[in-house]
XYZ file of C-alpha atoms in Angstrom:
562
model
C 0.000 0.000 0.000
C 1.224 3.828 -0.956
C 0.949 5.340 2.478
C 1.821 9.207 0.986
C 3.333 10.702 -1.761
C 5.071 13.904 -2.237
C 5.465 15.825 -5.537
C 8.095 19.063 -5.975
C 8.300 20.972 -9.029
C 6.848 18.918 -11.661
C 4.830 20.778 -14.212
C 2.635 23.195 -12.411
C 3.017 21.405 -9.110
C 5.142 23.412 -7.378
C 5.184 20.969 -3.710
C 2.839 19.019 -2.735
C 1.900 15.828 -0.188
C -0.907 13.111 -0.470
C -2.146 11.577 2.249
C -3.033 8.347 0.556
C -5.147 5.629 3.725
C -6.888 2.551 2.926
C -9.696 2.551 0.885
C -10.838 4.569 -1.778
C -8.878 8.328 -2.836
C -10.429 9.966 -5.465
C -8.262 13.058 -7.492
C -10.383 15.641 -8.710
C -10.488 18.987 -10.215
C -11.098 21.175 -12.914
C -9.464 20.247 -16.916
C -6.168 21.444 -16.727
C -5.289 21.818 -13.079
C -2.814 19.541 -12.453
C -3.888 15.848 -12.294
C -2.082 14.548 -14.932
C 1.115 16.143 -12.906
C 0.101 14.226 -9.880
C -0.476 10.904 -11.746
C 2.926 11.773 -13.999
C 4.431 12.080 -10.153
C 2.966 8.100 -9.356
C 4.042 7.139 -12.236
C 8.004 8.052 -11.275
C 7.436 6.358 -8.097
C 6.354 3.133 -10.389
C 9.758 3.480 -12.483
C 8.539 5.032 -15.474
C 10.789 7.068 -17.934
C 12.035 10.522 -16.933
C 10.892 13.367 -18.943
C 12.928 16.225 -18.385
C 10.449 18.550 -19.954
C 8.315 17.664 -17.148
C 10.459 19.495 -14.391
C 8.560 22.909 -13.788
C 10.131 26.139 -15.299
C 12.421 27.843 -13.657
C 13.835 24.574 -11.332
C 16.784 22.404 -11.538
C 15.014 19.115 -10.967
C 11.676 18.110 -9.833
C 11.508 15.295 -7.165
C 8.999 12.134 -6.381
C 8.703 10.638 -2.983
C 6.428 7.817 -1.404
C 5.960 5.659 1.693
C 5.716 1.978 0.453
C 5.109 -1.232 2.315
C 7.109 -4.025 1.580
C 6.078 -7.151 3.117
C 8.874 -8.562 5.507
C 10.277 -12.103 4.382
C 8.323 -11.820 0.840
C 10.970 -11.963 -2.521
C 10.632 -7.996 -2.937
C 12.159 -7.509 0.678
C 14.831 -10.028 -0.249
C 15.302 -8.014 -3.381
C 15.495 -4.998 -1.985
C 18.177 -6.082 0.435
C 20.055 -7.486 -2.052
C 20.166 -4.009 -3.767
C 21.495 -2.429 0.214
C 18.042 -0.888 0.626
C 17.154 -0.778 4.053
C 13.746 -1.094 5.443
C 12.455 0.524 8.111
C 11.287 -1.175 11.741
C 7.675 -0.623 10.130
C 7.747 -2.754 7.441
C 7.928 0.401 4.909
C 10.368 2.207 2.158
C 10.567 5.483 0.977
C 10.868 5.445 -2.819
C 12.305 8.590 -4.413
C 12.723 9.640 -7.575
C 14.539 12.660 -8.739
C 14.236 13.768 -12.704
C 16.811 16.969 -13.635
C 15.829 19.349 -16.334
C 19.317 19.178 -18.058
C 20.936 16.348 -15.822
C 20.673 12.525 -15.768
C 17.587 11.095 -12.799
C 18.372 9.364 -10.130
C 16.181 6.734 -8.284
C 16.867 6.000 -4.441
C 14.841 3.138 -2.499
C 15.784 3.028 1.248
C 18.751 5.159 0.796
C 20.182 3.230 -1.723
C 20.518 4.703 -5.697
C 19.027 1.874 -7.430
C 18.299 1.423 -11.303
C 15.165 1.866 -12.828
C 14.408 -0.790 -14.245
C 14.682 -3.067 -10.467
C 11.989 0.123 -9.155
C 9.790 -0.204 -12.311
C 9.947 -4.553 -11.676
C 9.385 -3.681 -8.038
C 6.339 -1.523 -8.869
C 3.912 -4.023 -11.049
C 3.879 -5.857 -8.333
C 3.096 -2.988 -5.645
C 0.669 -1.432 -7.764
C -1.976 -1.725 -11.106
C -2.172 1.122 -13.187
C -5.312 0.837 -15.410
C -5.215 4.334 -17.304
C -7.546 5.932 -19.972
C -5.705 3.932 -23.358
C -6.785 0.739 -21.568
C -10.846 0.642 -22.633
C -8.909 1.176 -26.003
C -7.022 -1.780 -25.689
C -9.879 -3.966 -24.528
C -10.581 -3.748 -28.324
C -7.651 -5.625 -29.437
C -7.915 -9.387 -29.355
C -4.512 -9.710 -28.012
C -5.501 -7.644 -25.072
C -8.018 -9.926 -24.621
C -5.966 -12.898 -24.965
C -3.715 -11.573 -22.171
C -6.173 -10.527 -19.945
C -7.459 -13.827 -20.323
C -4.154 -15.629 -19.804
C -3.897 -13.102 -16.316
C -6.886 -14.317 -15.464
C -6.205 -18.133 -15.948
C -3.748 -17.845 -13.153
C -0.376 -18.964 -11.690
C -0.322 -22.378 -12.911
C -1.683 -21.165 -16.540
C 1.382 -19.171 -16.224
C 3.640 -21.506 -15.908
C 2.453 -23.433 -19.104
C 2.690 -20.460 -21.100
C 5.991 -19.851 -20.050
C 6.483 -23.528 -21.100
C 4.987 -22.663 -24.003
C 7.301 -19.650 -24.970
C 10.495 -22.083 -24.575
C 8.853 -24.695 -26.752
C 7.807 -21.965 -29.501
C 11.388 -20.519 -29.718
C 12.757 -23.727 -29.593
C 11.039 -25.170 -32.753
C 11.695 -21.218 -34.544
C 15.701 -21.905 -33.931
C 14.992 -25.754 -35.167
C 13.190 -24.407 -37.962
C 15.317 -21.885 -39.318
C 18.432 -23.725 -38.821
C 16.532 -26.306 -41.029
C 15.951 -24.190 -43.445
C 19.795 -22.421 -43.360
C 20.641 -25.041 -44.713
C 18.260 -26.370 -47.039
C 17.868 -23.021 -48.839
C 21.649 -23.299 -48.997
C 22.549 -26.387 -50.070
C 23.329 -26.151 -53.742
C 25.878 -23.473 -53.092
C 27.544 -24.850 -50.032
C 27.941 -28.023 -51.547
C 29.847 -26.716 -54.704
C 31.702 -24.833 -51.916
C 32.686 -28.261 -50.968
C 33.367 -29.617 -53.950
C 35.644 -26.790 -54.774
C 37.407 -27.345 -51.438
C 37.836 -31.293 -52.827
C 39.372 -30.145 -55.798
C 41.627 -28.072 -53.951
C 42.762 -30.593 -51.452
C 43.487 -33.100 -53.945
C 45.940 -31.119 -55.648
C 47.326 -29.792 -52.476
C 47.761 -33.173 -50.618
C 49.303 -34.380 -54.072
C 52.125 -31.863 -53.641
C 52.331 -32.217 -49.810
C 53.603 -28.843 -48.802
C 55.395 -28.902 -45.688
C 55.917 -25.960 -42.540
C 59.177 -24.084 -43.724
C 59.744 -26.088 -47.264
C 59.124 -22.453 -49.178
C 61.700 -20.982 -47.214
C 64.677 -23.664 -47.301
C 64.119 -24.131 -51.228
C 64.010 -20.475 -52.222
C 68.147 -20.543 -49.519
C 68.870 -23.879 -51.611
C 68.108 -22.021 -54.569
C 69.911 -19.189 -54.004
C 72.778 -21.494 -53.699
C 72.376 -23.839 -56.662
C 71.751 -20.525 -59.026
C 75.057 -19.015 -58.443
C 76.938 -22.427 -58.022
C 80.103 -21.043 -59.937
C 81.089 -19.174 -57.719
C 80.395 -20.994 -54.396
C 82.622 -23.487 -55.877
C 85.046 -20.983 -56.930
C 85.427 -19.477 -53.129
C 85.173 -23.120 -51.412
C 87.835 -24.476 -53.850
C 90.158 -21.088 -52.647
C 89.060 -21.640 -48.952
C 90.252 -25.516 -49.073
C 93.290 -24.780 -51.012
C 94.498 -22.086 -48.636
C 93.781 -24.102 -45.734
C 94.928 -27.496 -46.716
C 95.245 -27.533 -50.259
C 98.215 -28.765 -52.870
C 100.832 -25.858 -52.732
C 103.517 -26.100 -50.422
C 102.169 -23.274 -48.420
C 99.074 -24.189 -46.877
C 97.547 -22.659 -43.285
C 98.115 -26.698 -41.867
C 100.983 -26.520 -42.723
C 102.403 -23.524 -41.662
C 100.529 -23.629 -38.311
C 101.915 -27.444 -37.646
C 105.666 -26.255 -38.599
C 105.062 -23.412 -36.183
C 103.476 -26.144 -33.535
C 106.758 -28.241 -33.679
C 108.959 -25.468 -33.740
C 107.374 -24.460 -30.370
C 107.073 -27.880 -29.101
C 110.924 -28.330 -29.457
C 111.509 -24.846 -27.281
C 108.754 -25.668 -24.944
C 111.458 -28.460 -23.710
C 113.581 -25.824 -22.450
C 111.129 -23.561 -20.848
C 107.504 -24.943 -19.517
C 105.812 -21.659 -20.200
C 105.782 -22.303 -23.751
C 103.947 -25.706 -23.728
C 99.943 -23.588 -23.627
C 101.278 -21.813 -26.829
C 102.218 -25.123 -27.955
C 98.741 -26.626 -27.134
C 96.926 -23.406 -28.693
C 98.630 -24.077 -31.724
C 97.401 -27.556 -32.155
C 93.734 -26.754 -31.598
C 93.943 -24.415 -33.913
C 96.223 -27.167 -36.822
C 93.025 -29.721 -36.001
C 90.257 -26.518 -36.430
C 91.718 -25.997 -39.918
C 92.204 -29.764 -40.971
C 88.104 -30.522 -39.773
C 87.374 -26.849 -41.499
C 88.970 -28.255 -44.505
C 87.644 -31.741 -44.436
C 83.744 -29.848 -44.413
C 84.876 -27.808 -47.981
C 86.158 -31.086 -49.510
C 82.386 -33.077 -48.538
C 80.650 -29.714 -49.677
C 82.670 -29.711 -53.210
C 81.632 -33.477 -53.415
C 78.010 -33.010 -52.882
C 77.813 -30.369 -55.554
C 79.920 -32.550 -57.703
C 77.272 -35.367 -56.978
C 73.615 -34.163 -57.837
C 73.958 -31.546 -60.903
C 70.462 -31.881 -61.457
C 69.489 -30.502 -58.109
C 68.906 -27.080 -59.447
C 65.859 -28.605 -61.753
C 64.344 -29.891 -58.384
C 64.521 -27.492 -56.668
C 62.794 -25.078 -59.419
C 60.573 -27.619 -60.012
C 59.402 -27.670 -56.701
C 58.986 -24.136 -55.770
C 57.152 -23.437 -59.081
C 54.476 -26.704 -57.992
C 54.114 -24.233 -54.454
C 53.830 -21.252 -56.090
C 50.895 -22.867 -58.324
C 49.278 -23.957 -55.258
C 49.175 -20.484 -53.797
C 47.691 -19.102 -56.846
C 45.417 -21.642 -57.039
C 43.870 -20.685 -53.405
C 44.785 -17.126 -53.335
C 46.922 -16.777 -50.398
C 50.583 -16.704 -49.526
C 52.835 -20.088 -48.496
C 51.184 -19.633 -44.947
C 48.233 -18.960 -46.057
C 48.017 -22.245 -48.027
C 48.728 -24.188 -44.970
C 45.822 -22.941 -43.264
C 43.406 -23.561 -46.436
C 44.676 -26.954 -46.297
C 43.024 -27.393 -42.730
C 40.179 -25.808 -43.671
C 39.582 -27.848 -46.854
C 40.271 -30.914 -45.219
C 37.435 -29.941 -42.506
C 34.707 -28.679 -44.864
C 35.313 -32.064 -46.897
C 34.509 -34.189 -43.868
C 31.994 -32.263 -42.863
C 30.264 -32.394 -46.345
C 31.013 -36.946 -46.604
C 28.312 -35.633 -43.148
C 25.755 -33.545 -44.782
C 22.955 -35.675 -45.477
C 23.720 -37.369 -42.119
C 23.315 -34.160 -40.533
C 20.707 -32.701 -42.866
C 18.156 -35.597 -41.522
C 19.092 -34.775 -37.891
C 18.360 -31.136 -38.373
C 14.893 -32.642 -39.869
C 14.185 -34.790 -36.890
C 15.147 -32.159 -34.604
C 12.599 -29.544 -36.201
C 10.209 -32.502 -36.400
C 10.367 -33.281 -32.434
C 10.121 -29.122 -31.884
C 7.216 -29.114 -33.601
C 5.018 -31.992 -31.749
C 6.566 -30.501 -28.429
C 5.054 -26.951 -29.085
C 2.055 -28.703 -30.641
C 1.537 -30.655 -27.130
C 2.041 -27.724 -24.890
C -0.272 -25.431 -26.882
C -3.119 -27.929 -26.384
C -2.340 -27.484 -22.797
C -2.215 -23.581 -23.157
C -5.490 -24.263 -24.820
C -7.083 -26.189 -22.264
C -6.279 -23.674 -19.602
C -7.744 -20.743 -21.346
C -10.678 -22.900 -22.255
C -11.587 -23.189 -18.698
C -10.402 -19.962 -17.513
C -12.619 -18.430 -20.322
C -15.917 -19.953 -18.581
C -14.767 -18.911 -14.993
C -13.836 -15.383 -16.579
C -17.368 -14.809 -17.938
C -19.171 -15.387 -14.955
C -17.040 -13.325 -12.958
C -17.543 -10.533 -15.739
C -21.537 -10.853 -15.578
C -22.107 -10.507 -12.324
C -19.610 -7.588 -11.889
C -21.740 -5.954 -14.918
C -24.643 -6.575 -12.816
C -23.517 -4.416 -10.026
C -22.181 -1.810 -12.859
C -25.460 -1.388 -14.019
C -25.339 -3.671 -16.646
C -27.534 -6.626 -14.990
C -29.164 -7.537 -18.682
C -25.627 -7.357 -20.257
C -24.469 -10.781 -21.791
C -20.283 -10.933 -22.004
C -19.290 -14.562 -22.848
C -15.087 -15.509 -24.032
C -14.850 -17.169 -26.721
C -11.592 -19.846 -27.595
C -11.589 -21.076 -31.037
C -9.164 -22.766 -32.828
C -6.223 -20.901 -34.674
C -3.285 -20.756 -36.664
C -0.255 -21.817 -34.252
C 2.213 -18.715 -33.544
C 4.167 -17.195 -30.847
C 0.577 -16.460 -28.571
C -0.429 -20.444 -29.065
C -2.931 -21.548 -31.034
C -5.884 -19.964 -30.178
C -8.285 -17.162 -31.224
C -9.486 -15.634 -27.993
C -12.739 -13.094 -28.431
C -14.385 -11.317 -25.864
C -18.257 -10.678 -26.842
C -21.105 -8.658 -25.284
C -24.600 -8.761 -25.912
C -25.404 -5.040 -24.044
C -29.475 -5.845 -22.928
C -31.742 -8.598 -24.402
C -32.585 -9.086 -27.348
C -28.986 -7.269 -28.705
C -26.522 -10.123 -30.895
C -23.181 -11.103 -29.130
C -20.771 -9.424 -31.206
C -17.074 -8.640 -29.949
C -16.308 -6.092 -27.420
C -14.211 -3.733 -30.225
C -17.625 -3.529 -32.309
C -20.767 -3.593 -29.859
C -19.712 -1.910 -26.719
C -19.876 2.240 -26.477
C -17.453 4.176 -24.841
C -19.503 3.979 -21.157
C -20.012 0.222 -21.783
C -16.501 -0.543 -22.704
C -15.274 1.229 -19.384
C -17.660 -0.702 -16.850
C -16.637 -4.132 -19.345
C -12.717 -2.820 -18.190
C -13.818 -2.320 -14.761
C -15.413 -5.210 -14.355
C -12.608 -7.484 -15.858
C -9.978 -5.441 -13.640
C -12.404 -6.484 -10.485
C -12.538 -10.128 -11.300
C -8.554 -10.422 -11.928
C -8.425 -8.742 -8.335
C -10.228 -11.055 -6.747
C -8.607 -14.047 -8.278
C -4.978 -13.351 -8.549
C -4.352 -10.553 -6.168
C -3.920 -10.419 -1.906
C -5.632 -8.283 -0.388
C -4.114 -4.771 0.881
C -2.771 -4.432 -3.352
C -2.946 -1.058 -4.937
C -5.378 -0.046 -7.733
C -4.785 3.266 -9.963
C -8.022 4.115 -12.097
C -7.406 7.426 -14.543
C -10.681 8.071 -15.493
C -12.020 4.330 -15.481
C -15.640 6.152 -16.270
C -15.308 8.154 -19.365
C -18.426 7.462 -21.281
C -20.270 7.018 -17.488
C -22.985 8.817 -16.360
C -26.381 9.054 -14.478
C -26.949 5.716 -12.516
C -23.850 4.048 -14.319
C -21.845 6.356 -12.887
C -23.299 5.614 -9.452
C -22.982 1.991 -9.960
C -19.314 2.426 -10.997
C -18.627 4.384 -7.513
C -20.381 1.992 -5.788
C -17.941 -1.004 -7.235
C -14.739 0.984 -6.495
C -15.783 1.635 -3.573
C -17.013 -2.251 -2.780
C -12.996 -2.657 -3.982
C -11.598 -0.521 -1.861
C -13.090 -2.430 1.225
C -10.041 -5.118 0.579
C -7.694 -2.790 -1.803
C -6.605 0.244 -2.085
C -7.821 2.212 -4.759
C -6.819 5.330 -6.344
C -9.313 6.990 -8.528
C -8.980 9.958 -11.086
C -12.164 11.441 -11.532
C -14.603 13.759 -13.133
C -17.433 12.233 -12.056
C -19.484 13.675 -9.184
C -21.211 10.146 -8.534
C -17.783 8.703 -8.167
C -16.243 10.988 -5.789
C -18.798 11.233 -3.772
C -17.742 7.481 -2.433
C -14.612 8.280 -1.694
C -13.144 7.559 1.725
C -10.209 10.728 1.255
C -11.115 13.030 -1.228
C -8.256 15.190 -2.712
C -8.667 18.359 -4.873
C -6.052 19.802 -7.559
C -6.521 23.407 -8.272
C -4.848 25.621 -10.300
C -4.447 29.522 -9.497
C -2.189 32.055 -11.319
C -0.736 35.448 -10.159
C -0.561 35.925 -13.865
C 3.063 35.683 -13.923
C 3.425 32.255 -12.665
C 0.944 29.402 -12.504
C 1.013 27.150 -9.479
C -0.985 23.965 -8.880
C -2.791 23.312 -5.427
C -3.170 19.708 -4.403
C -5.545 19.515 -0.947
C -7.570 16.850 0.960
C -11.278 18.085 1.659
C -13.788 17.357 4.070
C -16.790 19.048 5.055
C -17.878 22.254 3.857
C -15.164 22.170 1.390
C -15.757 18.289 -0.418
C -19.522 19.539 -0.346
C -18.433 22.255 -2.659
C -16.182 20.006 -4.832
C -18.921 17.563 -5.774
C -21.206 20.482 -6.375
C -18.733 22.005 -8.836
C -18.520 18.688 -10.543
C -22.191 18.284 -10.788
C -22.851 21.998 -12.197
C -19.487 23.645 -12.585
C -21.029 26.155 -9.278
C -20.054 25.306 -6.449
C -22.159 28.303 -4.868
C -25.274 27.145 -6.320
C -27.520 26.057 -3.214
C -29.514 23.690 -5.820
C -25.997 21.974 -6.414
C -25.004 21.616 -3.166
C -28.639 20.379 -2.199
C -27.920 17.790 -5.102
C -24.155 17.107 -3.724
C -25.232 16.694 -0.275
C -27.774 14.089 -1.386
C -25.233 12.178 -3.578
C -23.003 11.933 -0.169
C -25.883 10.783 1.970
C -27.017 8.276 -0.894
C -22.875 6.701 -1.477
C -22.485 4.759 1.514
C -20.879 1.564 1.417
C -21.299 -1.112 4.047
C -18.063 -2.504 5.465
């Protein structure tokens, strides 16, 4: 329950408090005063979007505040906590909502800056908001459907959810399906491509690093002249024919040391030096001689080799990328290939898949069926005798489940009809109901969903439930929100004199202007004063001693027993 709720700077409001008790509040006041400000001001408190436009002129930001109860131990106290809001010892949380005019709004529950969207999920379950687009709404089928679905009840919900899983788990099945039907022609000359590739690939066999040693080999076997030319110098040098030769004038210098070292120790490490560096030069010379012989050995090594690379270099052309590049296009290939020796494997599990989708969605839609089958009876009961009491006792309003193509909703075609007073054809709500008919219809539904789905002690918002109302319907409507309000609280935006006039707190939104600035007043009346309100909205004079005869009639006649 919304204990109060304070409103500064928003629109014409410059601050104001509501007093909102148990039972039934009803707003009212003349066109333009203000109301919309005060239920634009709720509406913050329920988590709806931030308008900066809406912050009066002339102030930075405009604030909402309310007293809420939260239930101790229920899920939205364990939410709340788990957000760091803290609840006070009375079992209550003040909700506040702040909306800048050029800065970014901020949302606070029990001291704690939440997000929006957890105060908004918070909300629907606080409060129901029925406002004036909803009569229009009644006229859409899926409305209908909904409200019938609401109706049907916790369990219901639960197979609808089912439902939802089972319907997007046969659209995923289905598409996939088709993915790769539709595509099948081009993916599998994709494939066959890929063969034709891997084929000639795996007949070459590239291998990691092959590119690189043949183009060094190359290199080598192109300008073979003169490698020979410099290895055949090195060897010679080193350990060649001439008499002169690095081993040999390194060992003569060896043995010339070797033969002083006899006469003085300190020259035997020269001595030793000298032969590591005689057998360096004979193994260094031994390497130039086996290199000489190799090239000696394979002249046609050169062809190979150019041979080779050219086969490579085909390759790469052939798949458009570089020596790496063809590695990894080898993978690839090889991977599409087995998957295509898969495809019709695969294609006929994709097909069973879809297939089992589809009898599992078919299955639980019969069930979503049955449920709104005998919800729809239960609904239309409740519905008739609520019209009864809404001055509609002759009215005939029957639900209607027929058959349907499946889709995301199930498979049904839910229609809400009303026969208005004997003798009239059922015809659907959207074609036979007036404006006055289709709100007490609303009201009526909206009563029967209370009493089946919600505790008592819930919150109930009605902006202008009776356009279209007047004369005894309008009676009979405040009579029924007032009946509500006896286990709910209820929240009423009126214009209606014979609504009002029930109210247990009756709050007044007036407008006055200085005629440089236009403030908005929001006040509870009693007495003298509410006398005067519900002659205003009976004649528009509230001095008139005929209207206040008439209002203080209409106050004496709107009792409600407890």
């Amino acid at each position: 329950m919304l204990h109060e709720l304070s409103i500064e700077n928003l629109g014409v409001i410059e601050a104001a408090r509501l007093e909102l008790g148990p039972g039934l509040t009803v707003v009212s006041g003349e066109t333009g005063a203000g109301k919309t400000m005060v239920l634009t001001g709720l509406g913050l408190i329920l988590g709806s979007k931030a308008v900066p436009a809406t912050v009066r002129v002339g102030a930075d930001s405009a604030l909402a505040e309310a007293v809420v109860d939260v239930e101790p131990g229920s899920s939205q106290a364990d939410r709340l906590e788990d957000a760091g809001a803290v609840l006070d010892d009375d079992g209550t949380v003040v909700v506040s909502r702040s909306v800048g005019a050029t800065s970014r709004s901020r949302t606070v529950i029990g001291g704690r800056t939440v997000p929006q969207v957890l105060l908004a999920e918070l909300a629907s379950e606080w409060v129901t908001v029925h406002g004036q687009s909803d009569q229009q709404r009644l006229r859409s089928t899926a409305r209908q459907r909904a409200l019938l679905d609401e109706y049907a009840g916790d369990s219901h919900a639960t197979v609808i959810a089912e439902f939802s899983r089972a319907w997007n788990a046969w659209r995923e099945a289905r598409e996939e399906l088709e993915r790769m039907e539709s595509g099948a022609d081009r993916a599998r000359m994709e494939a066959a491509r890929m063969r034709d590739d891997l084929a000639a690939i795996d007949e070459i066999d590239p291998q990691p690093g092959e590119d690189e040693a043949l183009a060094a080999e190359a290199a080598v076997l192109q300008n073979s002249e003169a490698v020979r030319a410099g290895v055949l110098g090195a060897h010679e040098a080193i350990d060649g024919e001439s008499d002169l030769t690095l081993v040999i004038a390194v060992d003569g210098a060896r043995r010339a040391l070797a033969e002083a070292a006899r006469h003085d120790p300190a020259l035997v490490e020269l001595e030793q030096r000298l032969s590591e560096i005689s057998y360096t030069a004979s193994d260094v010379a031994s390497e130039l001689a086996s290199y000489l012989d190799r090239m000696d050995s394979d002249p046609a090594r050169l062809d190979l080799v150019l041979t080779r690379r050219s086969a490579l270099a085909g390759l790469m052309r052939r798949v458009g990328a570089d020596y790496d590049g063809l590695l990894d296009y080898r993978i690839r290939a090889a991977e599409s290939v087995a998957q295509d020796d898969e495809w019709d494997e695969r294609l006929e599990l994709r097909r069973e898949t879809a297939a089992r989708a589809e009898t599992l969605v078919r299955d639980v839609a019969a069930r979503v069926t049955a449920g709104r089958i005998a919800a729809a009876t239960r609904l239309a009961t409740a519905v008739r005798a609520e019209l009864a009491s809404l001055a509609m006792p002759d009215a005939q309003f029957a639900v209607s489940v027929e058959p349907d193509e499946l889709r995301h909703s199930g498979a049904d075609a839910v229609m809400m009809t009303l026969a208005a007073h004997p003798g009239a054809p059922a015809r659907p709500v959207a074609e036979s109901a007036s404006g006055g008919e289709l709100s007490r219809v609303m009201l009526a539904i909206e009563v029967a969903l209370a009493r089946g789905a919600l505790r008592p002690g819930h919150t109930f918002v009605f902006d202008e439930v009776d356009a279209g109302v007047g004369g005894k319907a309008a009676q009979a409507v405040g009579r029924r929100l007032a009946e509500l309000a006896r286990t709910h609280q209820v929240l009423v935006v009126t214009h209606l004199a014979q609504v009002a006039a029930f109210a247990d707190t009756h709050i007044v939104v007036a407008k006055s202007t200085d005629g440089s600035i236009t403030r908005s007043q929001v006040v509870s009346v009693e007495g003298e004063q509410r006398v005067q309100e519900i002659a205003r909205l009976l004649s528009g004079r509230e001095e008139s001693e005929t209207a206040r005869a008439h209002a203080l009639e209409l106050l004496e006649a709107s009792i409600v027993a407890p």
